[in-house]
Short mmCIF file of C-alpha atoms and ligand atoms in Angstrom, two decimals:
data_model
loop_
_atom_site.label_atom_id
_atom_site.label_comp_id
_atom_site.label_asym_id
_atom_site.label_seq_id
_atom_site.Cartn_x
_atom_site.Cartn_y
_atom_site.Cartn_z
CA MET A 121 -20.25 98.56 64.75
CA GLN A 122 -22.32 96.08 66.70
CA ARG A 123 -25.03 94.05 66.23
CA SER A 124 -28.05 96.20 66.52
CA GLY A 125 -30.99 96.40 69.41
CA CYS A 126 -33.84 98.03 68.38
CA PHE A 127 -34.95 100.00 64.92
CA HIS A 128 -35.08 103.51 65.70
CA ASN A 129 -33.67 105.40 62.75
CA SER A 130 -33.29 104.78 59.08
CA ILE A 131 -30.70 106.82 56.32
CA LYS A 132 -30.95 107.04 52.22
CA CYS A 133 -27.97 106.95 50.68
CA SER A 134 -26.58 105.86 47.37
CA TYR A 135 -24.70 103.26 46.32
CA SER A 136 -21.44 105.59 44.60
CA ASN A 137 -21.37 108.13 47.67
CA LEU A 138 -21.92 105.22 49.60
CA ILE A 139 -18.13 103.33 48.77
CA HIS A 140 -16.89 106.44 48.51
CA TYR A 141 -18.18 106.20 52.65
CA LEU A 142 -16.63 103.33 52.95
CA GLN A 143 -13.80 104.27 51.83
CA ARG A 144 -13.81 106.37 53.83
CA ILE A 145 -15.49 106.16 56.84
CA SER A 146 -14.59 102.53 57.49
CA LYS A 147 -11.65 103.54 59.84
CA ILE A 148 -12.20 106.38 62.48
CA VAL A 149 -10.76 106.02 65.68
CA THR A 150 -12.80 106.80 68.93
CA ASP A 151 -12.80 106.35 72.04
CA ASP A 152 -16.71 105.38 72.65
CA HIS A 153 -16.97 103.08 74.08
CA ASP A 154 -20.46 100.82 73.13
CA GLN A 155 -23.89 100.25 75.49
CA LYS A 156 -22.01 97.48 76.99
CA GLY A 157 -18.94 98.53 78.27
CA CYS A 158 -16.51 97.08 75.61
CA ARG A 159 -14.26 99.19 73.83
CA ASP A 160 -15.10 99.53 70.22
CA LYS A 161 -12.65 101.11 68.66
CA TYR A 162 -14.27 101.25 64.91
CA ILE A 163 -17.45 102.07 63.19
CA ASP A 164 -17.84 101.13 60.80
CA ILE A 165 -20.78 102.69 58.71
CA TRP A 166 -20.35 101.46 54.99
CA TYR A 167 -23.81 101.97 53.42
CA MET A 168 -27.21 102.15 54.60
CA LEU A 169 -30.18 102.72 53.31
CA ILE A 170 -32.44 103.52 50.37
CA MET A 171 -36.00 104.03 51.82
CA LYS A 172 -39.18 101.98 50.06
CA TRP A 173 -41.89 101.37 51.42
CA HIS A 174 -41.67 97.36 50.87
CA ILE A 175 -38.83 98.34 52.83
CA ILE A 176 -39.13 100.76 55.79
CA VAL A 177 -42.09 97.60 56.29
CA ASN A 178 -40.27 95.43 56.94
CA ILE A 179 -37.49 97.62 58.95
CA ILE A 180 -40.02 98.05 61.08
CA ILE A 181 -41.28 94.68 61.40
CA HIS A 182 -37.22 93.05 61.65
CA PHE A 183 -37.57 89.92 63.93
CA ILE A 184 -34.03 89.50 66.10
CA ILE A 185 -34.74 92.34 67.26
CA THR A 186 -37.93 91.86 69.61
CA LEU A 187 -36.74 88.81 70.18
CA ASN A 188 -33.58 90.25 71.50
CA CYS A 189 -34.68 92.56 72.84
CA HIS A 190 -37.96 90.23 75.36
CA GLY A 191 -36.21 87.55 74.37
CA ASN A 192 -33.04 85.32 76.51
CA LYS A 193 -29.61 87.08 77.59
CA GLN A 194 -28.54 84.07 75.71
CA PHE A 195 -29.24 85.76 72.21
CA PHE A 196 -26.35 87.68 72.98
CA THR A 197 -23.39 85.01 73.34
CA GLY A 198 -22.04 83.23 70.32
CA ILE A 199 -21.44 85.34 66.99
CA LEU A 200 -23.74 86.05 64.99
CA PHE A 201 -25.86 88.50 68.06
CA ALA A 202 -22.86 88.37 70.50
CA ASN A 203 -20.85 92.51 70.68
CA GLY A 204 -17.81 93.31 72.40
CA ASP A 205 -14.56 91.52 72.94
CA SER A 206 -16.52 88.34 73.39
CA TRP A 207 -17.52 88.68 70.01
CA LYS A 208 -13.82 89.42 68.43
CA GLU A 209 -12.52 86.70 70.55
CA MET A 210 -15.61 83.76 69.08
CA ARG A 211 -15.17 85.63 66.04
CA ARG A 212 -11.41 85.37 65.80
CA PHE A 213 -12.02 81.04 67.71
CA ALA A 214 -14.64 80.07 64.36
CA LEU A 215 -12.25 82.06 61.70
CA THR A 216 -9.34 79.70 62.83
CA ASN A 217 -10.84 76.87 63.23
CA LEU A 218 -12.89 76.84 59.50
CA ARG A 219 -9.49 77.56 58.18
CA ASP A 220 -7.94 74.21 60.71
CA PHE A 221 -10.93 72.08 60.10
CA GLY A 222 -12.24 73.45 56.53
CA MET A 223 -12.31 76.81 54.76
CA GLY A 224 -8.45 77.93 53.13
CA LYS A 225 -7.08 74.72 53.73
CA LYS A 226 -7.26 70.76 51.62
CA GLY A 227 -9.60 70.13 53.75
CA SER A 228 -12.59 71.95 53.62
CA GLU A 229 -12.74 71.08 49.03
CA GLU A 230 -12.56 66.91 50.66
CA ARG A 231 -15.36 67.64 52.55
CA ILE A 232 -17.93 68.83 50.10
CA LEU A 233 -16.30 66.31 47.27
CA GLU A 234 -17.22 63.44 49.96
CA GLU A 235 -20.33 65.04 50.04
CA ILE A 236 -20.63 65.64 46.37
CA PRO A 237 -21.65 61.97 45.58
CA TYR A 238 -25.17 61.14 48.20
CA LEU A 239 -26.85 64.42 46.83
CA ILE A 240 -26.14 63.34 43.45
CA GLU A 241 -27.07 59.60 44.75
CA VAL A 242 -30.46 61.19 46.02
CA PHE A 243 -31.62 63.06 42.45
CA GLU A 244 -31.29 59.91 41.14
CA LYS A 245 -33.11 58.38 42.77
CA HIS A 246 -35.53 60.68 40.81
CA GLU A 247 -34.80 59.01 37.85
CA GLY A 248 -36.59 62.59 35.93
CA LYS A 249 -39.57 62.38 37.85
CA ALA A 250 -39.90 65.64 39.89
CA PHE A 251 -38.82 67.13 43.51
CA ASP A 252 -38.62 69.70 45.23
CA THR A 253 -34.39 70.35 46.18
CA THR A 254 -34.77 71.22 49.65
CA GLN A 255 -34.28 69.41 51.42
CA PRO A 256 -31.81 66.69 49.79
CA VAL A 257 -29.43 70.52 49.42
CA ILE A 258 -30.16 71.55 52.91
CA TYR A 259 -29.18 68.08 53.83
CA ALA A 260 -25.71 68.10 52.38
CA VAL A 261 -24.71 71.52 52.87
CA SER A 262 -25.54 71.01 57.08
CA ASN A 263 -22.88 67.54 56.57
CA ILE A 264 -20.26 70.26 55.92
CA ILE A 265 -21.32 72.48 58.18
CA SER A 266 -21.61 69.26 60.85
CA ALA A 267 -18.27 67.70 59.53
CA ILE A 268 -16.29 70.96 60.23
CA VAL A 269 -17.63 71.34 64.00
CA TYR A 270 -18.27 68.22 64.88
CA GLY A 271 -15.96 66.56 62.84
CA ARG A 272 -18.88 63.49 61.32
CA ARG A 273 -21.35 64.36 58.47
CA PHE A 274 -24.70 62.42 58.66
CA GLU A 275 -26.97 60.33 56.90
CA TYR A 276 -30.40 61.91 55.17
CA THR A 277 -32.06 59.30 57.14
CA ASP A 278 -30.97 59.89 60.54
CA PRO A 279 -33.78 61.65 62.16
CA LEU A 280 -31.12 63.56 64.42
CA PHE A 281 -29.47 65.47 61.90
CA THR A 282 -32.74 65.89 59.25
CA GLY A 283 -34.06 67.65 62.73
CA MET A 284 -31.83 69.48 63.33
CA ALA A 285 -31.25 70.75 59.38
CA ASP A 286 -35.90 70.71 58.61
CA ARG A 287 -35.57 73.04 62.21
CA ALA A 288 -33.46 75.32 60.86
CA ASN A 289 -35.11 75.89 57.80
CA GLU A 290 -38.69 76.11 59.21
CA SER A 291 -37.14 78.89 61.25
CA ILE A 292 -35.56 81.25 58.88
CA HIS A 293 -39.03 81.51 57.41
CA LEU A 294 -40.40 81.57 60.84
CA THR A 295 -38.70 84.82 61.71
CA GLY A 296 -40.24 86.24 58.07
CA SER A 297 -44.13 85.49 58.55
CA ALA A 298 -46.37 87.76 58.51
CA SER A 299 -47.21 86.78 62.94
CA ILE A 300 -43.23 86.98 63.83
CA GLN A 301 -43.53 91.15 62.50
CA MET A 302 -46.83 91.24 64.67
CA TYR A 303 -44.60 91.08 67.46
CA ASN A 304 -41.29 92.83 66.75
CA MET A 305 -43.93 96.15 66.72
CA PHE A 306 -46.57 94.34 69.19
CA PRO A 307 -44.37 92.38 72.34
CA TRP A 308 -47.68 92.21 74.06
CA LEU A 309 -48.60 90.25 71.66
CA GLY A 310 -46.55 88.00 71.86
CA PRO A 311 -49.05 85.04 73.55
CA TRP A 312 -51.25 84.85 70.59
CA ILE A 313 -48.45 84.05 68.35
CA ASN A 314 -48.93 80.82 68.13
CA ASP A 315 -45.11 81.33 65.11
CA LEU A 316 -43.71 82.25 68.40
CA THR A 317 -44.44 79.39 70.25
CA ARG A 318 -43.07 77.35 67.78
CA LEU A 319 -39.53 79.52 66.71
CA LYS A 320 -39.65 79.68 70.29
CA LYS A 321 -39.25 76.02 70.18
CA ASN A 322 -37.81 75.28 67.33
CA ILE A 323 -34.59 77.42 69.31
CA ALA A 324 -35.28 75.19 72.83
CA ASP A 325 -35.14 72.46 70.04
CA SER A 326 -31.80 73.02 68.35
CA LYS A 327 -30.40 74.04 72.34
CA MET A 328 -31.06 70.85 73.11
CA VAL A 329 -29.08 68.82 70.85
CA VAL A 330 -27.05 71.07 70.13
CA THR A 331 -25.81 70.80 73.38
CA GLU A 332 -26.25 66.86 73.90
CA LEU A 333 -23.60 66.52 70.15
CA VAL A 334 -21.10 68.44 72.49
CA ARG A 335 -21.86 65.51 75.97
CA GLY A 336 -21.38 63.68 73.43
CA LEU A 337 -17.23 64.53 71.67
CA LYS A 338 -16.68 65.59 75.85
CA GLU A 339 -17.04 61.88 76.70
CA THR A 340 -14.95 61.23 73.60
CA LEU A 341 -12.28 64.10 73.84
CA ASN A 342 -8.65 64.36 72.65
CA PRO A 343 -6.93 67.04 73.62
CA GLN A 344 -3.99 65.65 70.83
CA MET A 345 -6.56 64.85 67.78
CA CYS A 346 -9.46 67.48 67.80
CA ARG A 347 -11.70 66.56 64.66
CA GLY A 348 -13.14 69.50 64.86
CA PHE A 349 -14.41 73.18 66.28
CA VAL A 350 -16.26 71.35 69.25
CA ASP A 351 -13.82 69.09 69.92
CA SER A 352 -10.99 73.16 69.56
CA PHE A 353 -13.29 74.75 72.01
CA LEU A 354 -13.51 72.47 74.19
CA VAL A 355 -9.99 72.27 74.96
CA ARG A 356 -8.88 76.02 74.60
CA LYS A 357 -11.81 75.71 77.55
CA GLN A 358 -10.01 73.11 79.77
CA THR A 359 -6.81 75.04 79.71
CA LEU A 360 -8.09 77.48 80.66
CA GLU A 361 -9.50 76.37 83.48
CA GLU A 362 -6.61 74.71 84.51
CA SER A 363 -4.37 77.58 84.38
CA GLY A 364 -7.21 78.94 87.03
CA ASN A 365 -9.08 81.40 84.61
CA LEU A 366 -12.98 80.46 84.91
CA ASP A 367 -14.01 83.83 83.32
CA SER A 368 -13.36 83.33 80.06
CA PHE A 369 -15.21 83.72 76.96
CA TYR A 370 -15.07 79.84 76.33
CA HIS A 371 -18.23 78.91 78.45
CA ASP A 372 -21.61 76.47 77.68
CA ASP A 373 -23.35 79.71 75.94
CA ASN A 374 -20.84 80.80 73.89
CA LEU A 375 -19.69 77.40 72.54
CA VAL A 376 -24.01 75.62 71.85
CA PHE A 377 -25.01 79.58 70.11
CA SER A 378 -21.41 80.01 67.99
CA VAL A 379 -22.63 76.42 66.66
CA ALA A 380 -25.85 76.88 66.58
CA ASN A 381 -24.61 80.05 64.52
CA LEU A 382 -22.07 78.15 62.29
CA PHE A 383 -25.24 75.78 61.67
CA GLY A 384 -27.69 78.94 61.08
CA ALA A 385 -26.11 80.63 59.38
CA GLY A 386 -24.32 78.53 56.90
CA THR A 387 -26.82 75.96 55.90
CA ASP A 388 -30.17 77.84 55.08
CA THR A 389 -27.52 80.47 53.21
CA THR A 390 -26.06 77.87 50.39
CA GLY A 391 -28.90 75.46 50.12
CA THR A 392 -30.69 78.63 48.94
CA THR A 393 -28.02 80.10 46.61
CA LEU A 394 -28.16 76.42 45.16
CA ARG A 395 -32.00 76.13 44.86
CA TRP A 396 -31.51 79.56 42.56
CA GLY A 397 -28.64 78.61 40.94
CA LEU A 398 -30.73 75.10 39.98
CA LEU A 399 -34.68 77.23 39.35
CA LEU A 400 -32.37 79.59 37.60
CA MET A 401 -30.73 77.00 35.11
CA ALA A 402 -34.62 75.00 34.34
CA LYS A 403 -35.78 78.94 33.25
CA TYR A 404 -33.67 79.65 31.15
CA PRO A 405 -32.09 76.26 29.83
CA HIS A 406 -29.37 77.74 26.84
CA ILE A 407 -27.23 78.99 29.69
CA GLN A 408 -27.73 76.43 31.39
CA ASP A 409 -27.19 74.52 28.10
CA GLN A 410 -23.93 77.08 27.52
CA VAL A 411 -22.57 76.05 31.68
CA GLN A 412 -23.24 72.35 30.01
CA GLU A 413 -20.64 72.57 26.93
CA GLU A 414 -18.13 74.39 29.53
CA ILE A 415 -17.38 72.29 32.02
CA SER A 416 -17.46 68.96 29.41
CA ARG A 417 -15.27 70.93 27.53
CA VAL A 418 -12.96 72.41 30.19
CA ILE A 419 -13.54 69.27 33.14
CA GLY A 420 -15.51 66.45 30.91
CA SER A 421 -16.11 63.36 33.31
CA ARG A 422 -13.52 64.41 36.03
CA GLN A 423 -15.07 65.73 38.88
CA PRO A 424 -14.39 69.67 39.07
CA LEU A 425 -12.11 70.55 41.49
CA VAL A 426 -11.55 74.61 43.12
CA GLU A 427 -8.31 75.01 40.59
CA ASN A 428 -10.52 73.98 37.59
CA ARG A 429 -12.66 77.57 39.02
CA LYS A 430 -10.32 79.88 36.74
CA ASN A 431 -11.43 78.63 33.82
CA LEU A 432 -14.34 78.52 34.26
CA PRO A 433 -15.19 82.00 33.10
CA TYR A 434 -18.89 81.26 32.08
CA THR A 435 -20.24 78.63 34.96
CA ASP A 436 -18.98 81.40 37.81
CA ALA A 437 -20.26 84.55 36.02
CA VAL A 438 -23.30 82.36 36.17
CA ILE A 439 -22.69 81.28 39.76
CA HIS A 440 -21.90 85.03 41.11
CA GLU A 441 -24.99 86.06 38.69
CA THR A 442 -27.51 83.44 40.61
CA GLN A 443 -25.91 85.24 44.04
CA ARG A 444 -26.19 88.78 42.67
CA LEU A 445 -30.26 88.47 41.28
CA ALA A 446 -30.95 86.31 44.57
CA ASN A 447 -30.02 88.99 47.15
CA ILE A 448 -31.11 86.34 49.28
CA VAL A 449 -30.19 88.49 52.52
CA PRO A 450 -31.53 91.93 51.04
CA MET A 451 -30.83 93.50 54.62
CA ALA A 452 -28.64 91.66 55.86
CA VAL A 453 -28.32 91.60 60.12
CA PRO A 454 -28.60 94.98 62.09
CA HIS A 455 -25.94 97.05 62.73
CA THR A 456 -25.66 99.65 65.57
CA THR A 457 -23.70 103.16 65.85
CA SER A 458 -21.46 102.81 68.93
CA ARG A 459 -20.88 106.77 68.88
CA ASP A 460 -23.10 109.60 67.15
CA VAL A 461 -21.38 110.19 63.68
CA THR A 462 -22.81 112.78 61.31
CA PHE A 463 -22.94 110.73 58.18
CA GLN A 464 -23.78 112.30 54.53
CA GLY A 465 -25.15 115.63 56.62
CA TYR A 466 -27.20 113.14 58.78
CA PHE A 467 -26.60 113.05 62.51
CA ILE A 468 -27.00 109.16 64.12
CA LYS A 469 -26.45 108.83 67.35
CA LYS A 470 -24.88 107.05 69.11
CA GLY A 471 -27.28 103.53 69.33
CA THR A 472 -29.04 103.97 66.27
CA SER A 473 -29.79 100.80 64.33
CA VAL A 474 -28.63 100.38 60.33
CA ILE A 475 -29.69 98.26 58.05
CA PRO A 476 -27.02 97.75 55.68
CA LEU A 477 -29.72 97.22 52.35
CA LEU A 478 -27.04 94.87 50.55
CA THR A 479 -30.45 94.94 47.47
CA SER A 480 -28.48 98.55 47.14
CA VAL A 481 -25.80 97.68 45.49
CA LEU A 482 -26.66 94.16 43.75
CA GLN A 483 -29.07 95.98 41.80
CA ASP A 484 -28.10 99.09 41.69
CA ASP A 485 -28.56 100.31 37.94
CA SER A 486 -25.82 102.59 38.27
CA GLU A 487 -24.12 99.91 38.92
CA TRP A 488 -25.37 96.76 36.64
CA GLU A 489 -26.47 96.87 32.56
CA SER A 490 -29.03 95.82 33.64
CA PRO A 491 -29.91 94.84 37.37
CA ARG A 492 -32.85 92.92 37.18
CA THR A 493 -32.20 90.76 34.88
CA PHE A 494 -30.57 86.94 34.93
CA ASN A 495 -27.51 88.56 32.80
CA PRO A 496 -24.30 86.47 33.40
CA SER A 497 -22.92 88.52 31.48
CA HIS A 498 -22.92 91.19 34.75
CA PHE A 499 -19.46 88.88 35.46
CA LEU A 500 -17.49 89.05 32.53
CA ASP A 501 -15.32 91.09 29.75
CA GLU A 502 -15.22 91.00 26.20
CA GLN A 503 -13.15 87.93 25.28
CA GLY A 504 -15.74 86.27 28.07
CA LEU A 505 -12.80 86.80 31.03
CA PHE A 506 -14.37 86.50 33.95
CA VAL A 507 -13.90 90.33 35.84
CA LYS A 508 -14.75 90.91 39.68
CA MET A 509 -17.47 93.42 40.55
CA ASP A 510 -16.96 95.66 43.45
CA ALA A 511 -20.93 96.33 43.67
CA PHE A 512 -20.82 92.56 44.02
CA MET A 513 -21.74 92.05 48.44
CA ALA A 514 -23.59 89.22 48.72
CA PHE A 515 -21.53 88.72 51.87
CA SER A 516 -21.74 91.96 52.73
CA ALA A 517 -18.60 94.20 53.67
CA GLY A 518 -16.92 94.97 57.03
CA ARG A 519 -15.89 93.78 60.19
CA ARG A 520 -18.73 92.17 60.13
CA VAL A 521 -18.69 90.19 56.29
CA CYS A 522 -20.07 87.10 56.30
CA LEU A 523 -17.71 84.50 58.13
CA GLY A 524 -17.62 81.76 56.49
CA GLU A 525 -17.75 83.30 52.43
CA GLY A 526 -14.28 80.98 51.73
CA LEU A 527 -16.92 77.68 52.58
CA ALA A 528 -19.81 79.23 50.95
CA ARG A 529 -17.93 80.05 47.18
CA MET A 530 -16.04 76.61 47.52
CA GLU A 531 -19.39 75.04 48.10
CA LEU A 532 -21.48 76.71 45.52
CA PHE A 533 -17.81 76.03 43.08
CA LEU A 534 -18.19 72.48 44.01
CA PHE A 535 -21.77 71.34 44.17
CA PHE A 536 -22.89 73.19 41.12
CA THR A 537 -20.66 72.35 38.89
CA SER A 538 -21.07 69.07 40.07
CA LEU A 539 -24.53 68.84 39.25
CA LEU A 540 -24.92 70.24 36.33
CA GLN A 541 -21.80 67.71 34.88
CA HIS A 542 -24.57 65.12 35.83
CA PHE A 543 -28.00 66.70 36.13
CA CYS A 544 -30.43 68.68 33.07
CA PHE A 545 -32.52 70.44 35.15
CA SER A 546 -35.97 71.31 33.36
CA PRO A 547 -39.09 72.46 35.05
CA PRO A 548 -41.95 68.95 36.03
CA THR A 549 -44.01 68.15 32.91
CA GLY A 550 -46.31 70.78 31.68
CA VAL A 551 -44.82 73.67 33.12
CA THR A 552 -43.49 75.33 30.94
CA GLU A 553 -40.13 77.89 31.84
CA GLU A 554 -42.41 81.05 31.63
CA ASP A 555 -44.76 79.61 34.26
CA LEU A 556 -41.34 79.59 36.90
CA ASP A 557 -42.05 81.72 38.99
CA LEU A 558 -38.83 83.98 40.09
CA THR A 559 -41.08 85.86 43.09
CA PRO A 560 -39.18 84.78 46.66
CA ALA A 561 -41.30 83.27 49.76
CA VAL A 562 -40.98 86.03 52.19
CA GLY A 563 -37.88 84.81 55.49
CA PHE A 564 -34.92 85.96 56.79
CA THR A 565 -33.73 85.25 54.01
CA LEU A 566 -34.70 84.96 50.59
CA ASN A 567 -36.23 82.00 49.55
CA PRO A 568 -37.59 80.68 46.31
CA SER A 569 -41.05 80.15 45.74
CA PRO A 570 -41.98 76.27 46.36
CA HIS A 571 -41.60 74.63 43.09
CA GLN A 572 -40.72 71.29 41.76
CA LEU A 573 -38.03 70.31 39.11
CA CYS A 574 -36.86 67.79 37.01
CA ALA A 575 -33.39 66.70 37.85
CA ILE A 576 -32.57 64.13 34.19
CA TYR A 577 -29.90 62.50 34.79
CA LEU A 578 -27.57 63.26 31.82
CA SER A 579 -26.58 60.23 30.56
CA ILE A 580 -30.62 59.68 29.89
CA TYR A 581 -30.91 62.93 28.60
CA LEU A 582 -28.48 62.57 25.99
CA SER A 583 -29.45 58.90 24.93
CA ILE A 584 -33.04 60.19 24.77
CA TYR A 585 -31.28 63.83 22.74
CA LEU A 586 -29.67 60.64 20.46
CA SER A 587 -32.76 58.72 19.70
CA ILE A 588 -34.51 61.67 18.85
CA TYR A 589 -31.82 62.40 16.64
CA LEU A 590 -31.25 59.17 14.89
CA SER A 591 -34.87 59.04 14.28
CA ILE A 592 -35.29 62.35 12.66
CA TYR A 593 -32.10 61.79 10.93
CA LEU A 594 -33.66 58.23 9.61
CA SER A 595 -36.71 59.69 8.74
CA ILE A 596 -35.59 62.42 6.40
CA TYR A 597 -33.09 59.66 4.91
CA LEU A 598 -35.38 57.46 4.54
CA SER A 599 -37.27 59.70 2.73
CA ILE A 600 -35.02 61.10 0.40
CA TYR A 601 -33.83 56.95 -0.65
CA LEU A 602 -38.13 56.17 -0.49
CA SER A 603 -38.84 59.86 -3.10
CA ILE A 604 -35.34 58.59 -5.14
CA TYR A 605 -36.78 54.74 -5.48
CA LEU A 606 -39.79 56.59 -6.56
CA SER A 607 -39.22 58.63 -9.03
CA ILE A 608 -36.67 56.47 -10.72
CA TYR A 609 -38.90 53.25 -10.80
CA LEU A 610 -42.13 55.34 -11.36
C1 LIG B 902 -23.85 81.91 50.24
C2 LIG B 902 -23.85 81.88 51.17
C3 LIG B 902 -24.07 83.40 51.77
C4 LIG B 902 -24.23 83.99 53.11
C5 LIG B 902 -24.95 84.96 51.62
C6 LIG B 902 -24.24 84.36 53.86
C7 LIG B 902 -24.07 86.71 53.78
C8 LIG B 902 -23.13 86.43 55.26
C9 LIG B 902 -24.17 87.78 55.90
C10 LIG B 902 -24.84 88.64 53.89
C11 LIG B 902 -24.06 88.10 56.55
C12 LIG B 902 -23.93 89.74 57.41
C13 LIG B 902 -23.36 90.31 57.09
C14 LIG B 902 -23.48 91.14 58.08
O1 LIG B 902 -23.58 91.74 59.77
O2 LIG B 902 -23.70 92.73 57.42
C15 LIG B 902 -22.40 87.26 57.15
C16 LIG B 902 -22.76 86.79 58.30
C17 LIG B 902 -22.18 85.57 59.06
N1 LIG B 902 -22.01 84.45 57.79
FE1 LIG B 902 -22.59 83.87 56.31
N2 LIG B 902 -23.00 83.87 54.27
C18 LIG B 902 -22.78 83.17 53.25
C19 LIG B 902 -22.20 81.26 54.05
C20 LIG B 902 -22.61 81.33 55.75
C21 LIG B 902 -21.34 80.07 55.77
C22 LIG B 902 -21.49 78.62 55.20
C23 LIG B 902 -21.55 80.67 56.90
C24 LIG B 902 -20.45 78.62 58.15
C25 LIG B 902 -19.33 79.22 57.86
C26 LIG B 902 -21.59 81.41 57.11
C27 LIG B 902 -20.98 82.83 58.95
C28 LIG B 902 -21.85 83.91 58.96
C29 LIG B 902 -22.03 83.92 60.20
C30 LIG B 902 -21.25 83.36 61.59
C31 LIG B 902 -21.61 85.41 60.53
C32 LIG B 902 -21.91 86.71 61.87
C33 LIG B 902 -20.89 87.43 61.41
C34 LIG B 902 -20.73 88.07 62.18
O3 LIG B 902 -21.69 88.57 62.52
O4 LIG B 902 -19.80 88.08 63.21
N3 LIG B 902 -21.74 82.20 56.34
N4 LIG B 902 -23.96 86.11 56.22
#
């Protein structure tokens, strides 16, 4: 299965059949070659579409397709939109490096733990007043990728860094905008579409910044001490060149676009999920109370660690349920069949774009008790223990499954528990919990609609709670005392 180049066709199937087919067809050995001449031995047809009108509209307008077809060839480099041998090599290299510089080993946990106090400090500075959580959360998660890719974190006030993170965030919104979608259908409209100009400028600016950062790392490169993904890539490139291989996949475009892909795919997704989590906590305070009770009982005031996850089943269930309901990448990323295939009686021609509709599994009526409500019990058994669900496919499946799943899961757990350990989240003054809107904003990923939250520091929250409690207690006590006194002496 390759990344898609354009939209041709669509297929309808149910989730139960899908799982069946997932198992059956996930590894069909073929001798075919894909369109770009790259050998692709397997076809991953895992799940398809449940067609609904609003989804059809979205599919037709899927953003990157036209940018790919009418845009520049560099999009096909890197990981996210690459295919064939280059993709295989870049994906394998990225996974190894994520493991070495972050994912899997202690490294990533330490990097996240190092970032948490910075995020808490920003939240604390708002002193319980309402604020938009977007920027601090995006900066915090962006710093985790920065540490893995560049070997360092950035200050939240560094304009180079904030520019990078803000641009990535804006691009995600632009790609889902109506005008870009129109452009996808009618590319000749391009010159009149301002969002397209803006999007192209964002991409060019990001490329410039990445190139500049890479240049700085090149100048200070020490092959004995790789600081992150970029160093590792440069060392591999150097080694291959020294051995006479000047035509490898380790070229500048693959470096810049792999870095950009890791940022693009790793920042908005994790940040958005975390923001959904905080919004849901403010909307459902009884669930927030249970999470905080569990954290306080199991961890107390110690820093939460990944090893604590198994002892925090309710919190883990809340995080999974947030991902399930928020469904932030509803259509994953388009794929293309690399050979003709018949699937559930439907003939799918080689080169057909297939869009894995994650909504069809994450909100399948036959898999979830209440698919469209926030219900952490979906991931809990009768004893309150965490249960894994096969239909939980927020990271997609198959050979193109999210490359950062392990890292994302670790980030979500550590950031979420640490924030909930320190703050109580509530709607701004004058806004009720019912008023908090869960309608997603349109974009390539589904973000919460613009909103503000109050993050009340728990010690303040506790003292307010205690003073209210004490004053109620004292007034009851005084009134009883007064009535006894009056009944005796009057
Ligand atoms: C909550 C967080 C995340 C979610 C929900 C998510 C989800 C996804 C999904 C649905 C895909 C498309 C899979 C497909 O094509 O079928 C994907 C791909 C990808 N993700 Fe993630 N992701 C998350 C975090 C991350 C992080 C932290 C990183 C970076 C380390 C990352 C890097 C990637 C890359 C590079 C791909 C492309 C993989 C390929 O084409 O081979 N993601 N992700």
